[in-house]
Amino acid sequence: MSVPPEPAAGNGSLFAHPGFALVLGYRICAMLSYQIVAVTVGWHIYEITRNPFSLGLIGLAEVLPFFCVAPFAGYLVDHLPRRRLGMAATLGLIGTALILLAVSQGWLRADGTWPIYAAISLTGVARSFLTPVYNALFARVLPRTQYARGASIGSVFFQAGMVIGPALGGVLVGWGGKSLAYGTAVFTSLAALAALFVLKVAEPAANGTRAPIFRSIAEGARFVFSHQIMLGAMALDMFSVLLGGVVAMLPAFIHDILHYGPEGLGILRGAPALGSILVGLWLARRPLQRNAGRTLLLAVTGFGLCVIAFGLSRSFWLSALILLAYGMCDGVSVVVRQTILQLATPDEMRGRVSSINGIFISSSNELGAFYAGTMARLLGLIPAVIVGGFAILAVAGTVAAKAPRLRKLDLRELQ
């Protein structure tokens, strides 16, 4: 197995390691593009339909192609040049933004909202590659001793995109309209493409013999499902995000309960990510080692309590503060899970394991949007959010009882 060289920078600045800044640049620019589109398309759809269920369909339109492609994306990332696959995925993001720009400008004329959902489906295909490529490249530009700090910094950059993207998307829609927002998403995707184009990284040596594709995918799945710590962390994050999908319902909250415009939507969309950034910066300086599992379970419990509090709030700024705390709890979960993923995964399986993680985690955002939209239609907007918060508390208790190795986790055991 080929391993990345240990740069002379030792344990100093992470940015002294060649390629680390470019890999992070790729990640934040891709996230900016995706988040600008997400906040704009939510406003776009609700402006047309005035139906919370239509917001849930945005998530479904993205997650179905993601589910179909993600296992094969992981296999390809393990067997083909990761940098080129990442460049192809960013071209998919560019295509999505261009289609939506054409719809908003009237260049692409069609009845109803189906062209918007079709464009979002293309995003699902592109996103199935983005995270496996990032995780695989991350492991090539940093030594193992830096993975915990690197995961914290990576979380900061990821969440920075989730703060800046929604806020920028809301401002652009309010100031210049949907077309300006979609055009900006095209530009940020091009920046992500450029970062990968100039990146110099040693790809793993090609394996002379390849297992058949379905056997190879099954091998990655068996690895994950036999690893109690990794499986427990993924399941905990998946169900908490699935059941706590308040972010997808923000356009409805802004319109019908908090009574703000698109700028307010950008603020609320960015508040959770700002909380995650604050936690990521803290953990980059003081990486979690002891009691990491217990801290993770407490963070998910806090996440559920924040969901309940958000459902009860009627004040815009109180809601923003609750979402800030919501993001801080989620940030702890992201850093712990990413550190486990990087430390416990063999290099030759990073693509497949990352894709399985994506099916658990990334898709849960979109499934959570569909779940939230469906529950809002059945129970009403506010009761659906509150029920989801209590369900998260039940998930945290169940995982604590069923995964004792995760509950007692000390990250030094994995290094």
mmCIF file of C-alpha atoms in Angstrom:
data_model
loop_
_atom_site.group_PDB
_atom_site.id
_atom_site.type_symbol
_atom_site.label_atom_id
_atom_site.label_comp_id
_atom_site.label_asym_id
_atom_site.label_seq_id
_atom_site.Cartn_x
_atom_site.Cartn_y
_atom_site.Cartn_z
ATOM 1 C CA MET A 1 0.000 0.000 0.000
ATOM 2 C CA SER A 2 1.370 3.402 -0.955
ATOM 3 C CA VAL A 3 1.329 5.957 1.863
ATOM 4 C CA PRO A 4 1.705 9.720 1.677
ATOM 5 C CA PRO A 5 5.156 11.055 2.502
ATOM 6 C CA GLU A 6 5.742 12.743 5.828
ATOM 7 C CA PRO A 7 6.516 16.375 4.993
ATOM 8 C CA ALA A 8 9.336 18.104 6.766
ATOM 9 C CA ALA A 9 6.888 20.371 8.518
ATOM 10 C CA GLY A 10 6.404 17.740 11.219
ATOM 11 C CA ASN A 11 3.726 18.721 13.687
ATOM 12 C CA GLY A 12 3.818 22.436 12.927
ATOM 13 C CA SER A 13 1.344 24.360 10.814
ATOM 14 C CA LEU A 14 -1.040 22.163 8.867
ATOM 15 C CA PHE A 15 -0.770 24.590 5.966
ATOM 16 C CA ALA A 16 2.929 23.815 5.678
ATOM 17 C CA HIS A 17 1.967 20.449 4.209
ATOM 18 C CA PRO A 18 1.865 20.654 0.411
ATOM 19 C CA GLY A 19 -1.604 20.530 -1.052
ATOM 20 C CA PHE A 20 -3.564 20.931 2.198
ATOM 21 C CA ALA A 21 -4.634 24.496 1.409
ATOM 22 C CA LEU A 22 -5.724 23.501 -2.104
ATOM 23 C CA VAL A 23 -7.751 20.533 -0.858
ATOM 24 C CA LEU A 24 -9.503 22.824 1.625
ATOM 25 C CA GLY A 25 -9.999 25.423 -1.121
ATOM 26 C CA TYR A 26 -11.676 22.783 -3.264
ATOM 27 C CA ARG A 27 -13.935 21.838 -0.362
ATOM 28 C CA ILE A 28 -15.042 25.338 0.638
ATOM 29 C CA CYS A 29 -15.624 26.505 -2.951
ATOM 30 C CA ALA A 30 -17.699 23.417 -3.770
ATOM 31 C CA MET A 31 -19.658 23.908 -0.553
ATOM 32 C CA LEU A 32 -20.220 27.588 -1.334
ATOM 33 C CA SER A 33 -21.673 26.670 -4.709
ATOM 34 C CA TYR A 34 -23.914 23.970 -3.276
ATOM 35 C CA GLN A 35 -25.171 26.132 -0.390
ATOM 36 C CA ILE A 36 -25.877 29.173 -2.563
ATOM 37 C CA VAL A 37 -27.933 26.949 -4.849
ATOM 38 C CA ALA A 38 -29.667 25.264 -1.889
ATOM 39 C CA VAL A 39 -30.866 28.490 -0.289
ATOM 40 C CA THR A 40 -31.831 30.018 -3.627
ATOM 41 C CA VAL A 41 -33.701 26.996 -4.937
ATOM 42 C CA GLY A 42 -35.630 26.693 -1.663
ATOM 43 C CA TRP A 43 -36.770 30.303 -2.013
ATOM 44 C CA HIS A 44 -37.445 29.746 -5.729
ATOM 45 C CA ILE A 45 -39.646 26.666 -5.153
ATOM 46 C CA TYR A 46 -41.575 28.115 -2.204
ATOM 47 C CA GLU A 47 -42.130 31.337 -4.147
ATOM 48 C CA ILE A 48 -43.850 29.283 -6.864
ATOM 49 C CA THR A 49 -45.773 26.745 -4.744
ATOM 50 C CA ARG A 50 -46.214 28.171 -1.204
ATOM 51 C CA ASN A 51 -46.251 24.536 -0.065
ATOM 52 C CA PRO A 52 -43.850 23.136 2.607
ATOM 53 C CA PHE A 53 -44.138 19.691 1.027
ATOM 54 C CA SER A 54 -42.524 21.060 -2.143
ATOM 55 C CA LEU A 55 -39.456 21.939 -0.037
ATOM 56 C CA GLY A 56 -39.237 18.329 1.082
ATOM 57 C CA LEU A 57 -39.320 17.208 -2.546
ATOM 58 C CA ILE A 58 -36.093 19.163 -3.136
ATOM 59 C CA GLY A 59 -34.346 16.799 -0.739
ATOM 60 C CA LEU A 60 -35.926 13.743 -2.352
ATOM 61 C CA ALA A 61 -34.884 14.902 -5.838
ATOM 62 C CA GLU A 62 -31.277 15.067 -4.647
ATOM 63 C CA VAL A 63 -31.075 11.983 -2.455
ATOM 64 C CA LEU A 64 -32.463 9.434 -4.919
ATOM 65 C CA PRO A 65 -29.642 9.838 -7.471
ATOM 66 C CA PHE A 66 -27.165 10.172 -4.594
ATOM 67 C CA PHE A 67 -28.207 6.756 -3.247
ATOM 68 C CA CYS A 68 -27.979 5.192 -6.699
ATOM 69 C CA VAL A 69 -24.521 6.546 -7.530
ATOM 70 C CA ALA A 70 -22.711 6.736 -4.151
ATOM 71 C CA PRO A 71 -21.628 3.060 -3.849
ATOM 72 C CA PHE A 72 -20.158 3.125 -7.362
ATOM 73 C CA ALA A 73 -18.557 6.526 -6.706
ATOM 74 C CA GLY A 74 -16.685 5.045 -3.744
ATOM 75 C CA TYR A 75 -15.444 2.146 -5.864
ATOM 76 C CA LEU A 76 -14.222 4.541 -8.572
ATOM 77 C CA VAL A 77 -12.457 6.771 -6.024
ATOM 78 C CA ASP A 78 -10.553 3.704 -4.765
ATOM 79 C CA HIS A 79 -9.496 2.670 -8.271
ATOM 80 C CA LEU A 80 -9.178 5.822 -10.405
ATOM 81 C CA PRO A 81 -7.289 9.133 -9.982
ATOM 82 C CA ARG A 82 -9.127 10.985 -7.213
ATOM 83 C CA ARG A 83 -8.234 14.471 -8.435
ATOM 84 C CA ARG A 84 -9.761 13.921 -11.877
ATOM 85 C CA LEU A 85 -12.928 12.453 -10.400
ATOM 86 C CA GLY A 86 -13.229 15.529 -8.182
ATOM 87 C CA MET A 87 -12.888 17.769 -11.222
ATOM 88 C CA ALA A 88 -15.647 15.844 -13.008
ATOM 89 C CA ALA A 89 -17.915 16.243 -9.972
ATOM 90 C CA THR A 90 -17.378 20.013 -9.870
ATOM 91 C CA LEU A 91 -18.420 20.134 -13.525
ATOM 92 C CA GLY A 92 -21.705 18.605 -12.346
ATOM 93 C CA LEU A 93 -22.163 21.456 -9.866
ATOM 94 C CA ILE A 94 -21.504 23.940 -12.666
ATOM 95 C CA GLY A 95 -24.133 22.210 -14.809
ATOM 96 C CA THR A 96 -26.722 22.410 -12.020
ATOM 97 C CA ALA A 97 -26.195 26.135 -11.501
ATOM 98 C CA LEU A 98 -26.304 26.817 -15.256
ATOM 99 C CA ILE A 99 -29.625 24.971 -15.662
ATOM 100 C CA LEU A 100 -31.155 26.878 -12.748
ATOM 101 C CA LEU A 101 -29.806 30.146 -14.151
ATOM 102 C CA ALA A 102 -31.458 29.329 -17.493
ATOM 103 C CA VAL A 103 -34.767 28.608 -15.729
ATOM 104 C CA SER A 104 -34.663 31.833 -13.695
ATOM 105 C CA GLN A 105 -33.856 33.893 -16.792
ATOM 106 C CA GLY A 106 -36.569 32.259 -18.879
ATOM 107 C CA TRP A 107 -34.054 30.803 -21.331
ATOM 108 C CA LEU A 108 -35.361 27.330 -20.468
ATOM 109 C CA ARG A 109 -39.147 27.350 -20.610
ATOM 110 C CA ALA A 110 -41.239 24.527 -19.163
ATOM 111 C CA ASP A 111 -44.499 24.110 -17.291
ATOM 112 C CA GLY A 112 -44.249 23.647 -13.535
ATOM 113 C CA THR A 113 -41.175 23.102 -11.373
ATOM 114 C CA TRP A 114 -39.803 19.899 -12.893
ATOM 115 C CA PRO A 115 -36.704 21.536 -14.506
ATOM 116 C CA ILE A 116 -35.685 22.788 -11.047
ATOM 117 C CA TYR A 117 -36.006 19.326 -9.527
ATOM 118 C CA ALA A 118 -34.138 17.835 -12.498
ATOM 119 C CA ALA A 119 -31.229 20.214 -11.917
ATOM 120 C CA ILE A 120 -31.132 19.297 -8.237
ATOM 121 C CA SER A 121 -30.948 15.621 -9.248
ATOM 122 C CA LEU A 122 -27.705 16.407 -11.064
ATOM 123 C CA THR A 123 -26.385 17.876 -7.808
ATOM 124 C CA GLY A 124 -27.081 14.538 -6.115
ATOM 125 C CA VAL A 125 -24.898 12.738 -8.652
ATOM 126 C CA ALA A 126 -22.078 15.289 -8.269
ATOM 127 C CA ARG A 127 -22.176 15.232 -4.475
ATOM 128 C CA SER A 128 -21.791 11.443 -4.415
ATOM 129 C CA PHE A 129 -18.191 12.025 -5.550
ATOM 130 C CA LEU A 130 -17.289 15.245 -3.712
ATOM 131 C CA THR A 131 -16.867 13.910 -0.177
ATOM 132 C CA PRO A 132 -15.113 10.597 -1.042
ATOM 133 C CA VAL A 133 -12.668 12.565 -3.192
ATOM 134 C CA TYR A 134 -12.065 15.057 -0.377
ATOM 135 C CA ASN A 135 -11.493 12.341 2.243
ATOM 136 C CA ALA A 136 -9.137 10.425 -0.033
ATOM 137 C CA LEU A 137 -7.114 13.531 -0.929
ATOM 138 C CA PHE A 138 -7.062 14.636 2.731
ATOM 139 C CA ALA A 139 -5.262 11.382 3.610
ATOM 140 C CA ARG A 140 -2.669 12.004 0.870
ATOM 141 C CA VAL A 141 -1.660 15.514 1.952
ATOM 142 C CA LEU A 142 -1.388 14.981 5.734
ATOM 143 C CA PRO A 143 0.395 12.404 7.936
ATOM 144 C CA ARG A 144 -1.727 10.323 10.331
ATOM 145 C CA THR A 145 -0.455 12.231 13.366
ATOM 146 C CA GLN A 146 -2.175 15.344 11.995
ATOM 147 C CA TYR A 147 -5.543 13.765 11.153
ATOM 148 C CA ALA A 148 -7.338 14.922 14.316
ATOM 149 C CA ARG A 149 -6.218 18.545 13.886
ATOM 150 C CA GLY A 150 -6.791 18.342 10.152
ATOM 151 C CA ALA A 151 -10.341 17.046 10.680
ATOM 152 C CA SER A 152 -11.060 20.015 12.960
ATOM 153 C CA ILE A 153 -9.697 22.517 10.432
ATOM 154 C CA GLY A 154 -11.523 20.701 7.636
ATOM 155 C CA SER A 155 -14.735 20.985 9.627
ATOM 156 C CA VAL A 156 -14.113 24.719 10.075
ATOM 157 C CA PHE A 157 -13.709 25.205 6.320
ATOM 158 C CA PHE A 158 -16.707 23.006 5.552
ATOM 159 C CA GLN A 159 -18.880 24.895 8.000
ATOM 160 C CA ALA A 160 -17.495 28.226 6.770
ATOM 161 C CA GLY A 161 -18.964 27.327 3.405
ATOM 162 C CA MET A 162 -22.246 26.555 5.141
ATOM 163 C CA VAL A 163 -22.208 29.974 6.850
ATOM 164 C CA ILE A 164 -21.047 32.076 3.940
ATOM 165 C CA GLY A 165 -23.015 30.179 1.283
ATOM 166 C CA PRO A 166 -26.535 30.573 2.742
ATOM 167 C CA ALA A 167 -25.860 34.123 3.935
ATOM 168 C CA LEU A 168 -24.449 35.077 0.540
ATOM 169 C CA GLY A 169 -27.284 33.283 -1.242
ATOM 170 C CA GLY A 170 -29.908 35.151 0.803
ATOM 171 C CA VAL A 171 -28.218 38.504 0.225
ATOM 172 C CA LEU A 172 -27.827 37.849 -3.508
ATOM 173 C CA VAL A 173 -31.495 36.832 -3.896
ATOM 174 C CA GLY A 174 -32.665 39.860 -1.915
ATOM 175 C CA TRP A 175 -30.342 42.299 -3.689
ATOM 176 C CA GLY A 176 -30.036 41.055 -7.263
ATOM 177 C CA GLY A 177 -32.513 38.209 -7.638
ATOM 178 C CA LYS A 178 -32.234 34.491 -8.198
ATOM 179 C CA SER A 179 -30.238 34.795 -11.428
ATOM 180 C CA LEU A 180 -27.390 36.620 -9.677
ATOM 181 C CA ALA A 181 -27.279 33.932 -6.986
ATOM 182 C CA TYR A 182 -27.170 31.102 -9.505
ATOM 183 C CA GLY A 183 -24.487 32.909 -11.521
ATOM 184 C CA THR A 184 -22.364 33.278 -8.385
ATOM 185 C CA ALA A 185 -22.717 29.528 -7.763
ATOM 186 C CA VAL A 186 -21.254 28.910 -11.237
ATOM 187 C CA PHE A 187 -18.247 31.087 -10.359
ATOM 188 C CA THR A 188 -17.540 29.320 -7.030
ATOM 189 C CA SER A 189 -17.739 25.909 -8.723
ATOM 190 C CA LEU A 190 -15.163 27.098 -11.242
ATOM 191 C CA ALA A 191 -12.911 28.101 -8.327
ATOM 192 C CA ALA A 192 -13.214 24.572 -6.875
ATOM 193 C CA LEU A 193 -12.326 23.145 -10.280
ATOM 194 C CA ALA A 194 -9.252 25.396 -10.470
ATOM 195 C CA ALA A 195 -8.036 24.300 -7.003
ATOM 196 C CA LEU A 196 -8.045 20.653 -8.081
ATOM 197 C CA PHE A 197 -6.490 21.485 -11.444
ATOM 198 C CA VAL A 198 -3.359 22.944 -9.829
ATOM 199 C CA LEU A 199 -3.159 20.412 -6.961
ATOM 200 C CA LYS A 200 -0.085 18.169 -7.037
ATOM 201 C CA VAL A 201 -0.670 14.979 -5.076
ATOM 202 C CA ALA A 202 0.740 11.457 -5.163
ATOM 203 C CA GLU A 203 -2.053 9.054 -6.049
ATOM 204 C CA PRO A 204 -1.923 5.529 -4.541
ATOM 205 C CA ALA A 205 -0.127 2.919 -6.611
ATOM 206 C CA ALA A 206 -2.541 1.063 -8.877
ATOM 207 C CA ASN A 207 -3.424 -2.427 -7.679
ATOM 208 C CA GLY A 208 -2.714 -4.984 -10.359
ATOM 209 C CA THR A 209 -5.798 -7.052 -9.574
ATOM 210 C CA ARG A 210 -9.219 -5.551 -8.933
ATOM 211 C CA ALA A 211 -12.068 -7.332 -7.238
ATOM 212 C CA PRO A 212 -15.360 -7.300 -9.168
ATOM 213 C CA ILE A 213 -17.209 -4.077 -8.501
ATOM 214 C CA PHE A 214 -20.081 -5.480 -6.434
ATOM 215 C CA ARG A 215 -17.745 -7.673 -4.371
ATOM 216 C CA SER A 216 -15.534 -4.659 -3.759
ATOM 217 C CA ILE A 217 -18.494 -2.506 -2.649
ATOM 218 C CA ALA A 218 -19.653 -5.316 -0.341
ATOM 219 C CA GLU A 219 -16.148 -5.500 1.166
ATOM 220 C CA GLY A 220 -16.382 -1.832 2.158
ATOM 221 C CA ALA A 221 -19.850 -2.344 3.621
ATOM 222 C CA ARG A 222 -18.677 -5.345 5.670
ATOM 223 C CA PHE A 223 -15.795 -3.295 7.068
ATOM 224 C CA VAL A 224 -18.139 -0.537 8.245
ATOM 225 C CA PHE A 225 -20.835 -2.827 9.673
ATOM 226 C CA SER A 226 -18.260 -4.888 11.601
ATOM 227 C CA HIS A 227 -16.706 -1.770 13.211
ATOM 228 C CA GLN A 228 -18.913 -0.902 16.193
ATOM 229 C CA ILE A 229 -17.347 2.511 16.834
ATOM 230 C CA MET A 230 -17.580 3.690 13.222
ATOM 231 C CA LEU A 231 -21.049 2.220 12.684
ATOM 232 C CA GLY A 232 -22.340 3.714 15.945
ATOM 233 C CA ALA A 233 -21.005 7.184 15.122
ATOM 234 C CA MET A 234 -22.475 7.076 11.603
ATOM 235 C CA ALA A 235 -25.872 5.826 12.806
ATOM 236 C CA LEU A 236 -25.994 8.437 15.558
ATOM 237 C CA ASP A 237 -25.291 11.255 13.133
ATOM 238 C CA MET A 238 -27.596 9.898 10.431
ATOM 239 C CA PHE A 239 -30.687 9.580 12.597
ATOM 240 C CA SER A 240 -30.141 12.862 14.428
ATOM 241 C CA VAL A 241 -29.828 14.777 11.140
ATOM 242 C CA LEU A 242 -32.707 12.817 9.561
ATOM 243 C CA LEU A 243 -35.055 13.598 12.444
ATOM 244 C CA GLY A 244 -33.834 17.138 13.048
ATOM 245 C CA GLY A 245 -34.331 18.539 9.537
ATOM 246 C CA VAL A 246 -35.377 22.031 10.629
ATOM 247 C CA VAL A 247 -33.060 23.746 8.134
ATOM 248 C CA ALA A 248 -35.085 22.463 5.153
ATOM 249 C CA MET A 249 -38.225 24.045 6.614
ATOM 250 C CA LEU A 250 -36.662 27.482 7.157
ATOM 251 C CA PRO A 251 -38.344 29.113 4.116
ATOM 252 C CA ALA A 252 -41.712 28.164 5.617
ATOM 253 C CA PHE A 253 -40.699 29.417 9.087
ATOM 254 C CA ILE A 254 -39.446 32.694 7.578
ATOM 255 C CA HIS A 255 -42.622 33.252 5.539
ATOM 256 C CA ASP A 256 -45.283 32.062 7.964
ATOM 257 C CA ILE A 257 -43.957 32.301 11.539
ATOM 258 C CA LEU A 258 -40.956 34.647 11.827
ATOM 259 C CA HIS A 259 -42.020 36.998 8.977
ATOM 260 C CA TYR A 260 -38.642 37.904 7.458
ATOM 261 C CA GLY A 261 -37.407 38.153 3.875
ATOM 262 C CA PRO A 262 -34.648 36.244 2.052
ATOM 263 C CA GLU A 263 -31.934 38.029 4.078
ATOM 264 C CA GLY A 264 -33.401 36.483 7.233
ATOM 265 C CA LEU A 265 -33.379 33.086 5.556
ATOM 266 C CA GLY A 266 -29.660 33.494 4.863
ATOM 267 C CA ILE A 267 -29.003 34.387 8.508
ATOM 268 C CA LEU A 268 -30.883 31.373 9.836
ATOM 269 C CA ARG A 269 -29.303 29.026 7.270
ATOM 270 C CA GLY A 270 -25.858 30.288 8.271
ATOM 271 C CA ALA A 271 -26.333 30.233 12.068
ATOM 272 C CA PRO A 272 -25.824 26.442 12.525
ATOM 273 C CA ALA A 273 -22.658 26.508 10.457
ATOM 274 C CA LEU A 274 -21.318 29.475 12.444
ATOM 275 C CA GLY A 275 -21.779 27.428 15.613
ATOM 276 C CA SER A 276 -19.910 24.536 14.008
ATOM 277 C CA ILE A 277 -17.064 26.863 13.024
ATOM 278 C CA LEU A 278 -16.649 28.066 16.599
ATOM 279 C CA VAL A 279 -16.498 24.483 17.853
ATOM 280 C CA GLY A 280 -14.127 23.458 15.055
ATOM 281 C CA LEU A 281 -11.700 26.260 15.896
ATOM 282 C CA TRP A 282 -11.787 25.263 19.564
ATOM 283 C CA LEU A 283 -11.183 21.578 18.779
ATOM 284 C CA ALA A 284 -8.362 22.428 16.356
ATOM 285 C CA ARG A 285 -6.493 23.933 19.331
ATOM 286 C CA ARG A 286 -7.643 21.329 21.846
ATOM 287 C CA PRO A 287 -8.351 18.085 19.933
ATOM 288 C CA LEU A 288 -10.668 15.623 21.641
ATOM 289 C CA GLN A 289 -8.904 12.532 22.931
ATOM 290 C CA ARG A 290 -10.329 11.231 26.204
ATOM 291 C CA ASN A 291 -14.067 10.748 26.628
ATOM 292 C CA ALA A 292 -14.649 11.447 22.924
ATOM 293 C CA GLY A 293 -17.568 8.996 22.783
ATOM 294 C CA ARG A 294 -19.290 10.430 25.839
ATOM 295 C CA THR A 295 -18.826 13.952 24.474
ATOM 296 C CA LEU A 296 -20.363 12.865 21.157
ATOM 297 C CA LEU A 297 -23.456 11.455 22.884
ATOM 298 C CA LEU A 298 -23.894 14.592 24.993
ATOM 299 C CA ALA A 299 -23.594 16.747 21.852
ATOM 300 C CA VAL A 300 -26.344 14.783 20.074
ATOM 301 C CA THR A 301 -28.562 15.130 23.146
ATOM 302 C CA GLY A 302 -28.000 18.900 23.042
ATOM 303 C CA PHE A 303 -28.797 18.834 19.310
ATOM 304 C CA GLY A 304 -32.201 17.289 20.022
ATOM 305 C CA LEU A 305 -32.973 19.836 22.745
ATOM 306 C CA CYS A 306 -32.137 22.661 20.318
ATOM 307 C CA VAL A 307 -34.563 21.236 17.737
ATOM 308 C CA ILE A 308 -37.354 21.269 20.331
ATOM 309 C CA ALA A 309 -36.487 24.830 21.408
ATOM 310 C CA PHE A 310 -36.474 26.044 17.803
ATOM 311 C CA GLY A 311 -39.956 24.647 17.265
ATOM 312 C CA LEU A 312 -41.209 26.577 20.304
ATOM 313 C CA SER A 313 -39.539 29.910 19.439
ATOM 314 C CA ARG A 314 -41.467 32.803 17.899
ATOM 315 C CA SER A 315 -38.611 35.340 17.912
ATOM 316 C CA PHE A 316 -36.328 35.642 14.884
ATOM 317 C CA TRP A 317 -33.187 36.404 16.883
ATOM 318 C CA LEU A 318 -33.921 33.791 19.553
ATOM 319 C CA SER A 319 -34.360 31.273 16.737
ATOM 320 C CA ALA A 320 -30.996 32.344 15.320
ATOM 321 C CA LEU A 321 -29.302 31.818 18.712
ATOM 322 C CA ILE A 322 -30.916 28.392 19.070
ATOM 323 C CA LEU A 323 -29.645 27.429 15.616
ATOM 324 C CA LEU A 324 -26.172 28.664 16.629
ATOM 325 C CA ALA A 325 -26.228 26.242 19.593
ATOM 326 C CA TYR A 326 -27.683 23.551 17.290
ATOM 327 C CA GLY A 327 -24.657 23.991 15.029
ATOM 328 C CA MET A 328 -22.204 23.847 17.936
ATOM 329 C CA CYS A 329 -23.618 20.479 18.990
ATOM 330 C CA ASP A 330 -23.522 19.225 15.409
ATOM 331 C CA GLY A 331 -19.939 20.487 15.029
ATOM 332 C CA VAL A 332 -18.731 18.226 17.834
ATOM 333 C CA SER A 333 -20.400 15.266 16.125
ATOM 334 C CA VAL A 334 -18.832 16.100 12.754
ATOM 335 C CA VAL A 335 -15.281 16.403 14.114
ATOM 336 C CA VAL A 336 -15.449 13.194 16.176
ATOM 337 C CA ARG A 337 -16.992 11.220 13.310
ATOM 338 C CA GLN A 338 -14.492 12.506 10.734
ATOM 339 C CA THR A 339 -11.561 11.725 13.021
ATOM 340 C CA ILE A 340 -12.853 8.174 13.534
ATOM 341 C CA LEU A 341 -13.341 7.803 9.774
ATOM 342 C CA GLN A 342 -9.818 8.961 8.919
ATOM 343 C CA LEU A 343 -8.028 6.980 11.642
ATOM 344 C CA ALA A 344 -9.923 3.698 11.316
ATOM 345 C CA THR A 345 -10.093 3.367 7.505
ATOM 346 C CA PRO A 346 -7.322 1.627 5.479
ATOM 347 C CA ASP A 347 -6.084 3.842 2.650
ATOM 348 C CA GLU A 348 -7.126 1.384 -0.068
ATOM 349 C CA MET A 349 -10.752 1.489 1.176
ATOM 350 C CA ARG A 350 -11.186 5.231 1.754
ATOM 351 C CA GLY A 351 -13.421 5.795 -1.250
ATOM 352 C CA ARG A 352 -15.833 2.970 -0.437
ATOM 353 C CA VAL A 353 -15.980 3.699 3.295
ATOM 354 C CA SER A 354 -16.424 7.408 2.637
ATOM 355 C CA SER A 355 -19.283 6.670 0.226
ATOM 356 C CA ILE A 356 -20.996 4.499 2.820
ATOM 357 C CA ASN A 357 -20.498 7.315 5.305
ATOM 358 C CA GLY A 358 -22.028 9.643 2.715
ATOM 359 C CA ILE A 359 -25.057 7.381 2.379
ATOM 360 C CA PHE A 360 -25.417 7.466 6.166
ATOM 361 C CA ILE A 361 -24.708 11.165 6.649
ATOM 362 C CA SER A 362 -24.905 13.320 3.520
ATOM 363 C CA SER A 363 -28.101 11.711 2.278
ATOM 364 C CA SER A 364 -29.696 12.100 5.713
ATOM 365 C CA ASN A 365 -29.852 15.858 5.117
ATOM 366 C CA GLU A 366 -31.926 15.349 1.985
ATOM 367 C CA LEU A 367 -33.996 12.518 3.461
ATOM 368 C CA GLY A 368 -34.426 14.723 6.520
ATOM 369 C CA ALA A 369 -35.791 17.456 4.267
ATOM 370 C CA PHE A 370 -38.294 15.031 2.751
ATOM 371 C CA TYR A 371 -39.206 13.647 6.192
ATOM 372 C CA ALA A 372 -39.654 17.162 7.590
ATOM 373 C CA GLY A 373 -41.824 18.230 4.661
ATOM 374 C CA THR A 374 -43.972 15.110 4.952
ATOM 375 C CA MET A 375 -44.362 15.436 8.739
ATOM 376 C CA ALA A 376 -45.177 19.134 8.372
ATOM 377 C CA ARG A 377 -47.945 18.229 5.957
ATOM 378 C CA LEU A 378 -49.314 15.538 8.297
ATOM 379 C CA LEU A 379 -48.880 17.184 11.710
ATOM 380 C CA GLY A 380 -48.327 20.847 10.946
ATOM 381 C CA LEU A 381 -45.010 22.706 10.770
ATOM 382 C CA ILE A 382 -44.329 23.267 14.475
ATOM 383 C CA PRO A 383 -45.539 19.889 15.868
ATOM 384 C CA ALA A 384 -43.419 18.085 13.265
ATOM 385 C CA VAL A 385 -40.246 19.871 14.445
ATOM 386 C CA ILE A 386 -40.946 19.193 18.129
ATOM 387 C CA VAL A 387 -41.676 15.494 17.531
ATOM 388 C CA GLY A 388 -38.373 15.236 15.629
ATOM 389 C CA GLY A 389 -36.462 16.721 18.568
ATOM 390 C CA PHE A 390 -37.856 14.168 21.024
ATOM 391 C CA ALA A 391 -37.061 11.366 18.556
ATOM 392 C CA ILE A 392 -33.407 12.529 18.487
ATOM 393 C CA LEU A 393 -33.231 12.221 22.281
ATOM 394 C CA ALA A 394 -34.511 8.648 21.960
ATOM 395 C CA VAL A 395 -31.842 7.865 19.326
ATOM 396 C CA ALA A 396 -29.042 9.176 21.575
ATOM 397 C CA GLY A 397 -30.247 6.994 24.448
ATOM 398 C CA THR A 398 -30.507 3.918 22.225
ATOM 399 C CA VAL A 399 -27.000 4.289 20.773
ATOM 400 C CA ALA A 400 -25.534 4.883 24.249
ATOM 401 C CA ALA A 401 -27.063 1.588 25.382
ATOM 402 C CA LYS A 402 -26.299 -0.481 22.251
ATOM 403 C CA ALA A 403 -22.750 0.728 21.410
ATOM 404 C CA PRO A 404 -20.646 0.568 24.611
ATOM 405 C CA ARG A 405 -17.342 0.805 22.705
ATOM 406 C CA LEU A 406 -18.447 4.111 21.205
ATOM 407 C CA ARG A 407 -19.685 5.350 24.583
ATOM 408 C CA LYS A 408 -16.256 4.633 26.146
ATOM 409 C CA LEU A 409 -14.204 5.776 23.137
ATOM 410 C CA ASP A 410 -10.771 7.324 23.658
ATOM 411 C CA LEU A 411 -9.471 8.486 20.248
ATOM 412 C CA ARG A 412 -5.902 7.595 21.200
ATOM 413 C CA GLU A 413 -6.902 3.939 20.822
ATOM 414 C CA LEU A 414 -7.288 4.431 17.071
ATOM 415 C CA GLN A 415 -3.978 6.208 16.396
#
